[in-house]
Short mmCIF file of C-alpha atoms and ligand atoms in Angstrom, two decimals:
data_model
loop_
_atom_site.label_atom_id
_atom_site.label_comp_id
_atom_site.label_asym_id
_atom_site.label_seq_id
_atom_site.Cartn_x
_atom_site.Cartn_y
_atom_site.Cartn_z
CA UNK A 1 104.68 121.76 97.48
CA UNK A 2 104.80 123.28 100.96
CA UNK A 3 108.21 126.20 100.63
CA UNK A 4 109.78 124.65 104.36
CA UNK A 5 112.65 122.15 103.52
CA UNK A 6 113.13 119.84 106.33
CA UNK A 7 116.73 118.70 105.13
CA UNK A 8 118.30 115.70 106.66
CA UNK A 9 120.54 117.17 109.25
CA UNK A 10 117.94 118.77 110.59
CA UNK A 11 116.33 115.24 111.66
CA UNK A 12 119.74 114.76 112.92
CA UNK A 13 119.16 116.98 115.45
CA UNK A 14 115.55 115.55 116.47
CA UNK A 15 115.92 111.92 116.76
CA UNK A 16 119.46 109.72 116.54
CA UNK A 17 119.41 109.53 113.09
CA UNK A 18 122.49 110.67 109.90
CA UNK A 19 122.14 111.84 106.67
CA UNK A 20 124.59 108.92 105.62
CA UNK A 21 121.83 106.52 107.02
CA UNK A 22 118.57 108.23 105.38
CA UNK A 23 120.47 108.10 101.86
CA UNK A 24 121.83 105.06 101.60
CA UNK A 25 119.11 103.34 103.11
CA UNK A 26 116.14 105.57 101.81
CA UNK A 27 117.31 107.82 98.75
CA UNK A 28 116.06 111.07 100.68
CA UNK A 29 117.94 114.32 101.45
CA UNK A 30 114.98 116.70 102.48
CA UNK A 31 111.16 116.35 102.25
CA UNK A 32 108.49 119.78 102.46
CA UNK A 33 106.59 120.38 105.84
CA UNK A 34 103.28 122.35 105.59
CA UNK A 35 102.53 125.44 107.61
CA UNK A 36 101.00 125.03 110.58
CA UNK A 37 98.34 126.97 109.37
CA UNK A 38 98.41 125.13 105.80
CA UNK A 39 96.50 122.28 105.91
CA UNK A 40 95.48 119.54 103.54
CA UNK A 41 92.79 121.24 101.49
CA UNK A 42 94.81 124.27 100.88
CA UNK A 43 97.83 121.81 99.50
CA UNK A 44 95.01 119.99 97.50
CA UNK A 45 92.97 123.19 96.13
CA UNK A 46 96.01 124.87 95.07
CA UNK A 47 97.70 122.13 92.91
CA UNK A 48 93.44 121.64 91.38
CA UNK A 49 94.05 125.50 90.76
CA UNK A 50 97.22 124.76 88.91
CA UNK A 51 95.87 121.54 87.09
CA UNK A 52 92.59 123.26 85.79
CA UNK A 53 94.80 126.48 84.78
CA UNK A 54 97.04 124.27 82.89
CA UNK A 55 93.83 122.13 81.21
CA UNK A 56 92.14 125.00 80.78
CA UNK A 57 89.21 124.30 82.75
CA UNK A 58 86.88 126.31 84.69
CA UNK A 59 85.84 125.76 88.43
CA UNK A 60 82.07 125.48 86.73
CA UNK A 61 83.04 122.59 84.11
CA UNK A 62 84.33 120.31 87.12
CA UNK A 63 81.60 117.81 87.76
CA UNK A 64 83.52 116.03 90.74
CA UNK A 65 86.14 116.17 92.67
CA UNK A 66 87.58 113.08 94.45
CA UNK A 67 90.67 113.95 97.12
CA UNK A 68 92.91 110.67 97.94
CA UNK A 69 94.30 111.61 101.49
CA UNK A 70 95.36 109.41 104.75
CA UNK A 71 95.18 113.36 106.47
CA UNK A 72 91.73 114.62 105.97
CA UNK A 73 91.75 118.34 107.41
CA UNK A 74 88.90 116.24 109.81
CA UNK A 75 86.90 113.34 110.10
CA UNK A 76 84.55 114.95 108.32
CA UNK A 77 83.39 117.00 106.27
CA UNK A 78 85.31 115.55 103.19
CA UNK A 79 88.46 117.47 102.32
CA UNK A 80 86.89 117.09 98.73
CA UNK A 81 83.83 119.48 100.20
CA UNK A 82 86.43 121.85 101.53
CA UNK A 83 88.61 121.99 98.09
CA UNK A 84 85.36 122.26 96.32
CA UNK A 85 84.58 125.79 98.45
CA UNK A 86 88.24 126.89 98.14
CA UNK A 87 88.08 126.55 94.41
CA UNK A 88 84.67 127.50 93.70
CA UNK A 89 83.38 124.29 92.09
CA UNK A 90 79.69 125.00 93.16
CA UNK A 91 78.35 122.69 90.58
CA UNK A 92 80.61 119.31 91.60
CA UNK A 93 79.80 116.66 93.86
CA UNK A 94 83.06 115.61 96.33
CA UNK A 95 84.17 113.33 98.34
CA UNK A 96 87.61 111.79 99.71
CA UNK A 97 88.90 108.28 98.82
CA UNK A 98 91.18 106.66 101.43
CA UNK A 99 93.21 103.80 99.99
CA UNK A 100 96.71 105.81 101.38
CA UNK A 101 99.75 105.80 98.99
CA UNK A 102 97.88 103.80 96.68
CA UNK A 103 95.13 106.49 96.88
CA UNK A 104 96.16 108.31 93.64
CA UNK A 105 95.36 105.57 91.17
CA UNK A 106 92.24 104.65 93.11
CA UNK A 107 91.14 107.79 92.02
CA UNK A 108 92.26 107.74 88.44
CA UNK A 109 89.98 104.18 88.29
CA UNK A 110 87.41 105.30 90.02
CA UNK A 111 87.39 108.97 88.28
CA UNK A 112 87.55 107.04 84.64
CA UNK A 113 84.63 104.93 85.66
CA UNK A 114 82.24 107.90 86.21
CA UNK A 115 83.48 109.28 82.75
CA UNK A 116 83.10 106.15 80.76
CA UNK A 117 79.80 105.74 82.14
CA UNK A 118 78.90 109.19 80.91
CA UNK A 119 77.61 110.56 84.58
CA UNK A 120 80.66 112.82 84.39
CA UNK A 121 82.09 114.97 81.74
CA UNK A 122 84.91 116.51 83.92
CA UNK A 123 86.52 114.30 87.34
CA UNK A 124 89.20 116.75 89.33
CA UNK A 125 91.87 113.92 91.21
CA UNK A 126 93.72 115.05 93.64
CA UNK A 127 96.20 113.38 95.78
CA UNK A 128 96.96 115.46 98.71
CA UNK A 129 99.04 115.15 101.99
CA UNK A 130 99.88 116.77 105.17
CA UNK A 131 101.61 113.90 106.67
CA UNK A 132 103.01 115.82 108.89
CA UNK A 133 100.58 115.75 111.14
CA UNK A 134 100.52 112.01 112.09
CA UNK A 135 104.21 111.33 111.74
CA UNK A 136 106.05 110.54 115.62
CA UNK A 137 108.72 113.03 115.47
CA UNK A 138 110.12 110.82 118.01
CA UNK A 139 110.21 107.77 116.20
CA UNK A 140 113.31 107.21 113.98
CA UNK A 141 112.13 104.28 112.23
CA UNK A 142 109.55 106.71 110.08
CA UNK A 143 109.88 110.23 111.12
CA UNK A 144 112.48 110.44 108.11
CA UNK A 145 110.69 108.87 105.25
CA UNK A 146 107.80 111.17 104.95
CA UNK A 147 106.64 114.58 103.65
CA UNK A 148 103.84 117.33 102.69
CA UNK A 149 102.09 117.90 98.96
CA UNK A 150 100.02 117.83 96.58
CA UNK A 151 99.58 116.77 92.75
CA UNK A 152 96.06 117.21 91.11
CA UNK A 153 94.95 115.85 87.13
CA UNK A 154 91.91 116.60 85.36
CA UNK A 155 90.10 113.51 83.83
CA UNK A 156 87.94 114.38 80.69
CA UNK A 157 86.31 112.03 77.84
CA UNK A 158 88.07 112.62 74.79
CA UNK A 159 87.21 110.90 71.16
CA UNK A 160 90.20 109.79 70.60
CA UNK A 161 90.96 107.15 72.63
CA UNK A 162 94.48 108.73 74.41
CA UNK A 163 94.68 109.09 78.06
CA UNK A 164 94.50 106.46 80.64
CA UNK A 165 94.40 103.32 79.21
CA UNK A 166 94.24 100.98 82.24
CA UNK A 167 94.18 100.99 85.62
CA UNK A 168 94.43 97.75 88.37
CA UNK A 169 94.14 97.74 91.64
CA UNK A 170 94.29 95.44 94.65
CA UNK A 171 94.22 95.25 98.50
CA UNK A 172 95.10 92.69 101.50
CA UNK A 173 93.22 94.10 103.98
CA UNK A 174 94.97 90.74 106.33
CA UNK A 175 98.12 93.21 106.62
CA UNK A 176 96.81 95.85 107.38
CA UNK A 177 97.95 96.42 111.10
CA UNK A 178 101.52 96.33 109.70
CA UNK A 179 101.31 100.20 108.42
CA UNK A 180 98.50 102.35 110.28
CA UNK A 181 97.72 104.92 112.89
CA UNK A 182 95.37 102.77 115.34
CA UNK A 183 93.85 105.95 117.20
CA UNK A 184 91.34 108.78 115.96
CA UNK A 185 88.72 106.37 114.82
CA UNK A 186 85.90 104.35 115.99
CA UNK A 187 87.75 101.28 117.38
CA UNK A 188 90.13 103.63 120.03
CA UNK A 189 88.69 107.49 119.90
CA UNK A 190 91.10 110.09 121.65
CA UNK A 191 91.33 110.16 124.96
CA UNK A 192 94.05 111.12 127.34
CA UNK A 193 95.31 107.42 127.43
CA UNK A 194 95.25 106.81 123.96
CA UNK A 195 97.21 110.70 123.30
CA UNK A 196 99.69 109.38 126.12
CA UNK A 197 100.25 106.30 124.42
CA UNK A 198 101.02 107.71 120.82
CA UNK A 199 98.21 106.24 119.31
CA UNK A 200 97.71 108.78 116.70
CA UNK A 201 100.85 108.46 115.17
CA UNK A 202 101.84 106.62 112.42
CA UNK A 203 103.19 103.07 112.85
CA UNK A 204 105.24 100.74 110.30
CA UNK A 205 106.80 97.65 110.04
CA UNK A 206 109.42 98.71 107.83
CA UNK A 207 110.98 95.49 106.34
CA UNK A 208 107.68 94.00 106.01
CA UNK A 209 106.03 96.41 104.12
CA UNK A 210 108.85 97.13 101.95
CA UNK A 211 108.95 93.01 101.18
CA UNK A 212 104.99 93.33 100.48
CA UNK A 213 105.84 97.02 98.31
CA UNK A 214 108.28 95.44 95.69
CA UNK A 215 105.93 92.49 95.49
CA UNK A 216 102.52 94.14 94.59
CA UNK A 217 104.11 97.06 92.71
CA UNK A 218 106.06 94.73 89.98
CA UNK A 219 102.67 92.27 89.96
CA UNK A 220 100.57 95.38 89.21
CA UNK A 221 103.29 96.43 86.97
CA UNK A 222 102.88 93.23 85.02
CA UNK A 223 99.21 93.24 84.98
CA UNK A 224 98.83 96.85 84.08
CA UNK A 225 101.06 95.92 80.99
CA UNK A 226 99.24 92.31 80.09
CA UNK A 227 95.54 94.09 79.88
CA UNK A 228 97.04 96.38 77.02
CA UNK A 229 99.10 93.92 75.60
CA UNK A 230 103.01 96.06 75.89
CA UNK A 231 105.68 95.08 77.07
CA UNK A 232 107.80 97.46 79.28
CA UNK A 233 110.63 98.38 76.62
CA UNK A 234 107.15 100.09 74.60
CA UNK A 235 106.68 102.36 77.90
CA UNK A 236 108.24 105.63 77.77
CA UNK A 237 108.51 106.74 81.61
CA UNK A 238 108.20 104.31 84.47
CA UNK A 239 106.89 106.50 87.40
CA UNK A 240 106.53 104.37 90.76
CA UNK A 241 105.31 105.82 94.36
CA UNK A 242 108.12 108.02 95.84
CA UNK A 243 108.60 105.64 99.12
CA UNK A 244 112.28 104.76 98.77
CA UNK A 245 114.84 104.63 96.31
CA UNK A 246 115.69 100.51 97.36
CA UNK A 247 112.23 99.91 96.88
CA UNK A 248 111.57 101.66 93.29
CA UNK A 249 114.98 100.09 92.42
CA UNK A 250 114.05 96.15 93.44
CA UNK A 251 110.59 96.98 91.55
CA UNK A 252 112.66 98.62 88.45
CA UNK A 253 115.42 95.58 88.23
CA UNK A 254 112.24 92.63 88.50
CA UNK A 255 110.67 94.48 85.16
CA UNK A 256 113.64 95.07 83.67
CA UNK A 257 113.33 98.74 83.43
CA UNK A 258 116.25 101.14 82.31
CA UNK A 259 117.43 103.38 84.25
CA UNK A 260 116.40 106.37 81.26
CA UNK A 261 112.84 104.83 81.84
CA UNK A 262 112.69 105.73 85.50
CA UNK A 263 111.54 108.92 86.78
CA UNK A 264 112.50 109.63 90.70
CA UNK A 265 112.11 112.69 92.59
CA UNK A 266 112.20 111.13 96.28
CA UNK A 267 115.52 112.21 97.23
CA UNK A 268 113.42 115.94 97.52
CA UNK A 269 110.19 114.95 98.66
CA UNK A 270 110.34 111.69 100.66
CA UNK A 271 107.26 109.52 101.01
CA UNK A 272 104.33 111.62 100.14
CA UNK A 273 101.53 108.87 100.12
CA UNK A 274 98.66 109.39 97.70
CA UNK A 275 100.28 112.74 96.56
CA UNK A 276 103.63 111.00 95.54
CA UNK A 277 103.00 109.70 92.18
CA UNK A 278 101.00 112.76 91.24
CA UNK A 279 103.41 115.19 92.12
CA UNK A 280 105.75 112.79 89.90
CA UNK A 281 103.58 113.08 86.87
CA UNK A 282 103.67 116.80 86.54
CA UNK A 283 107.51 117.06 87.59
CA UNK A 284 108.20 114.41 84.71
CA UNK A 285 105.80 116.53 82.49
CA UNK A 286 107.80 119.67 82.97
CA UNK A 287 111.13 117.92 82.59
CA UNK A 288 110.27 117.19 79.10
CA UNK A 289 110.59 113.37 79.81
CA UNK A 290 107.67 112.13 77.66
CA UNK A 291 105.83 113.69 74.50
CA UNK A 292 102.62 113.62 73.29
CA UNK A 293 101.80 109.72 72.40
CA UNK A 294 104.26 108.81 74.49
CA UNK A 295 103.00 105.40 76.59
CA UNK A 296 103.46 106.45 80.76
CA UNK A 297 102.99 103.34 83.67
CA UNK A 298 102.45 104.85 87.22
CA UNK A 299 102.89 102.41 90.20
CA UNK A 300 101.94 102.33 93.72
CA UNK A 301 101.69 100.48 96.93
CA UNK A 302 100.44 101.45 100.33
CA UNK A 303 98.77 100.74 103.74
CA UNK A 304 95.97 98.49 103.56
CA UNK A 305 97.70 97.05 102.09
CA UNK A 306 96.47 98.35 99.09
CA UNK A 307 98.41 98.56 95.42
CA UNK A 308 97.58 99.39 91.78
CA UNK A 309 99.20 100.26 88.74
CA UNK A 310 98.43 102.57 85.37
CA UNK A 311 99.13 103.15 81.56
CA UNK A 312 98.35 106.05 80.33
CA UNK A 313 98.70 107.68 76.41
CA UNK A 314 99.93 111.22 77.01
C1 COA B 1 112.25 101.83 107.05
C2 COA B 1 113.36 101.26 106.22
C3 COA B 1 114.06 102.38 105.46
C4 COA B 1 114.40 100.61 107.15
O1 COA B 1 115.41 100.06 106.36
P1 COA B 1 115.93 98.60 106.69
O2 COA B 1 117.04 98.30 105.77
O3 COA B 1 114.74 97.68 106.66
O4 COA B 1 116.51 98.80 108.11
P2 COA B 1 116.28 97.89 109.40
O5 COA B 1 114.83 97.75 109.71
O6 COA B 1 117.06 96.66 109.18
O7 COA B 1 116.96 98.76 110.49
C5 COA B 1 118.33 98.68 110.69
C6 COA B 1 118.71 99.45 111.91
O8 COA B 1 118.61 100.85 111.63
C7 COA B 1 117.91 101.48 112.70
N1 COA B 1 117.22 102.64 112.18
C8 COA B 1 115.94 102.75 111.80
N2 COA B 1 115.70 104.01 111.42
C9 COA B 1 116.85 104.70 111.55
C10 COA B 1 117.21 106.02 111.29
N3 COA B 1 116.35 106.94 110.81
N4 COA B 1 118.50 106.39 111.53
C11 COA B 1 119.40 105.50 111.99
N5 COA B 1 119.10 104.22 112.27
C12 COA B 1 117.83 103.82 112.03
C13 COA B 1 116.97 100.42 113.21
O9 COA B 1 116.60 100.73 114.54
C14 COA B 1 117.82 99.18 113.12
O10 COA B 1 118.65 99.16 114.23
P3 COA B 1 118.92 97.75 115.02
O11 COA B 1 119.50 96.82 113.99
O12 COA B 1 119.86 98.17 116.10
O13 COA B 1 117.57 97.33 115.51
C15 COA B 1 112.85 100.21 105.24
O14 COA B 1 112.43 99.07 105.94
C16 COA B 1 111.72 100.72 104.39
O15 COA B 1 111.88 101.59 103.59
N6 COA B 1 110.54 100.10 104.51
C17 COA B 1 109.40 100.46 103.73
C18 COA B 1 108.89 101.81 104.18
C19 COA B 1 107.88 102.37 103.25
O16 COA B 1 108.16 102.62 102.13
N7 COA B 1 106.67 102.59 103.77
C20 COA B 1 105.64 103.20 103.08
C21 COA B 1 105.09 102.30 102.06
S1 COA B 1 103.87 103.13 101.18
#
C-alpha cells in the first residue's frame, strides 16, 4: 500500500462531502494515494517482490506475469513488461488483463489455465491500482470511494490437488457505459475538448451498479460453490471486492454468510478495483483468519460489467 492516508475529513475539505455520509453510506474512513512519482508498476512490482519472497520464488522461476489494472502506467507497453524489468523476470512473458475490479480473478482463471495446461510452471498475478489518477477530485459522487494498491499471488502446479479449486467468471458488456472513463482511447483520444470536458475521469452510476454488484457477486457466489459441490457454512473466509460495506453486506445476508465468515478491510482502503480482493487475501492471511486446508471464496464485481467468483484450498 501507498504510506499517504487520505482520511475522510480531508475530502471534506475538497468537495461537499462528511465523514458521517462516507461511513454510513460507504463503510470507508481513509483510502492510500500513491506518490506522484509512484506509479502503477512500482505498486505492482513491489507487492510481486513481497509475494515471491514469501513463496520463495526466484525472479528466474516466474514464467509469466499477468497485471489486472484499469491504470496502466500507459497505453502501452504493458505494465506487466514494466513489472517484469523492475523485478528482473527476464525469462517471463507479460502482459496486462483489463476486466477492472473483477480483474483479479480473471487472472487467477486465466493464470490456472496456463498451469493446468502445462505451458507454465510458475504464473505471477498481480492486481494493481493507481486509481488515483482517473478519479474527478471534483466529483462527490466517486471521488470518496476509491484508492491506491497492490496485492500479488504466485500460481504454481502442485500434486496435491490444494489451491484454487474453481474459478467463474462473467460479463454484460450491454452496461457497460454505466461505470467507465469514455476518453484516452480510440473512440474519443485527448484533445483539448475532451480534457475540458472531463472525459478522462471516471464516471458511475452509483445505484445502478451497486443493484447489478450484489446481483452478480451472490450468483457467482452460488456458482463458484455448486461446481465444487459446498455449501457456504463448509467455507472458512468469505472475502468479497472491497467496494462498499452495503454492498458486501446485501451480498453476505443473500448467502447467508456469518458475520465470523466475512473478512472486510474497506473502511482503510476504499475501492481498490482489481487490487481489492488481493490485498484482502494477504491481510486475512496475516490475521490468522484461515489455516492450512481451510476452504477460502473470493468475490468480485466490476465495470464491464464484468464479475467472477473463487474457491480456493489454502
Ligand atoms: C455511490 C453510492 C455510495 C451512493 O449511495 P446511494 O445510497 O446510492 O446514494 P444516492 O445515489 O441515493 O445519493 C444520495 C444523495 O447523496 C449525494 N451524495 C453523493 N455523494 C455524496 C458524498 N460523497 N457526500 C455527500 N453527499 C453525496 C447525492 O448527490 C444524492 O443527493 P440528492 O439526493 O440531492 O441527489 C452507492 O450508490 C454505491 O456504492 N454504488 C456502487 C459504487 C461501487 O461500488 N462502484 C464500484 C463497483 S466495482
Amino acid at each position: 500500500m501507498p504510506a499517504r492516508i487520505l482520511t475522510n475529513a480531508e475530502l471534506e475539505k475538497l468537495v461537499e462531502t462528511s465523514d458521517a455520509w462516507i461511513t454510513t453510506r460507504t463503510g470507508i474512513k481513509e483510502r492510500r494515494i500513491a506518490a506522484e512519482d509512484e506509479f502503477t508498476s512500482d505498486l505492482a512490482a513491489k507487492a510481486a517482490l513481497k509475494a515471491m519472497a514469501n513463496g520463495g520464488v526466484t525472479a528466474e522461476q516466474v514464467d509469466l506475469i499477468i497485471v489486472a489494472t484499469v491504470t496502466p502506467d500507459m497505453l502501452f507497453p504493458s505494465t506487466a513488461c514494466l513489472v517484469q524489468e523492475k523485478i528482473g523476470a527476464r525469462r517471463a512473458a507479460a502482459f496486462d488483463l483489463e476486466a477492472a475490479c473483477s480483474g483479479f480473478i480473471y487472472g487467477l482463471e486465466v493464470g490456472q489455465q496456463f498451469i493446468m495446461s502445462r505451458t507454465y510452471d510458475t504464473v505471477l498475478v498481480i492486481g494493481a491500482e493507481k486509481l488515483s489518477s482517473i478519479v474527478d477530485w471534483t466529483d462527490r459522487n466517486t471521488c470518496v470511494l476509491f484508492g491506491d494498491g497492490a496485492g500479488a499471488a504466485i500460481l504454481q502446479s502442485r500434486a496435491k490437488a490444494h489451491g484454487l479449486l474453481t474459478a467463474c467468471m462473467g460479463a454484460d458488456g450491454s452496461k457497460g457505459s454505466l461505470l467507465c472513463v469514455p476518453g484516452g482511447g480510440s473512440r474519443c483520444p485527448a484533445t483539448a475538448d475532451s480534457v475540458a470536458r472531463r472525459l478522462h475521469y471516471l464516471r458511475m452510476e452509483g445505484k445502478e451498479t451497486f443493484k447489478n454488484a450484489v446481483q452478480a457477486m451472490y450468483a457467482a457466489a452460488r456458482e463458484a460453490l455448486r461446481r465444487c459441490a459446498l455449501d457456504i457454512s463448509q467455507i472458512t473466509c468469505v472475502i468479497p471486492h472491497q467496494a462498499n460495506r452495503r454492498i458486501i453486506e446485501a451480498v453476505g445476508e443473500r448467502l447467508e454468510v456469518k458475520p465470523e465468515q466475512l473478512f472486510v478491510n474497506l473502511e482503510r482502503y476504499g475501492n481498490t478495483s482489481a487490487a481489492s480482493v488481493a490485498i484482502a487475501l494477504d491481510e486475512a492471511v496475516a490475521a490468522g483468519r484461515f489455516k492450512r486446508g481451510d476452504l477460502i471464496l473470493l468475490i468480485v464485481f466490476g465495470a464491464g460489467f464484468t464479475w467472477g467468483a473463487a474457491v480456493i484450498e489454502w
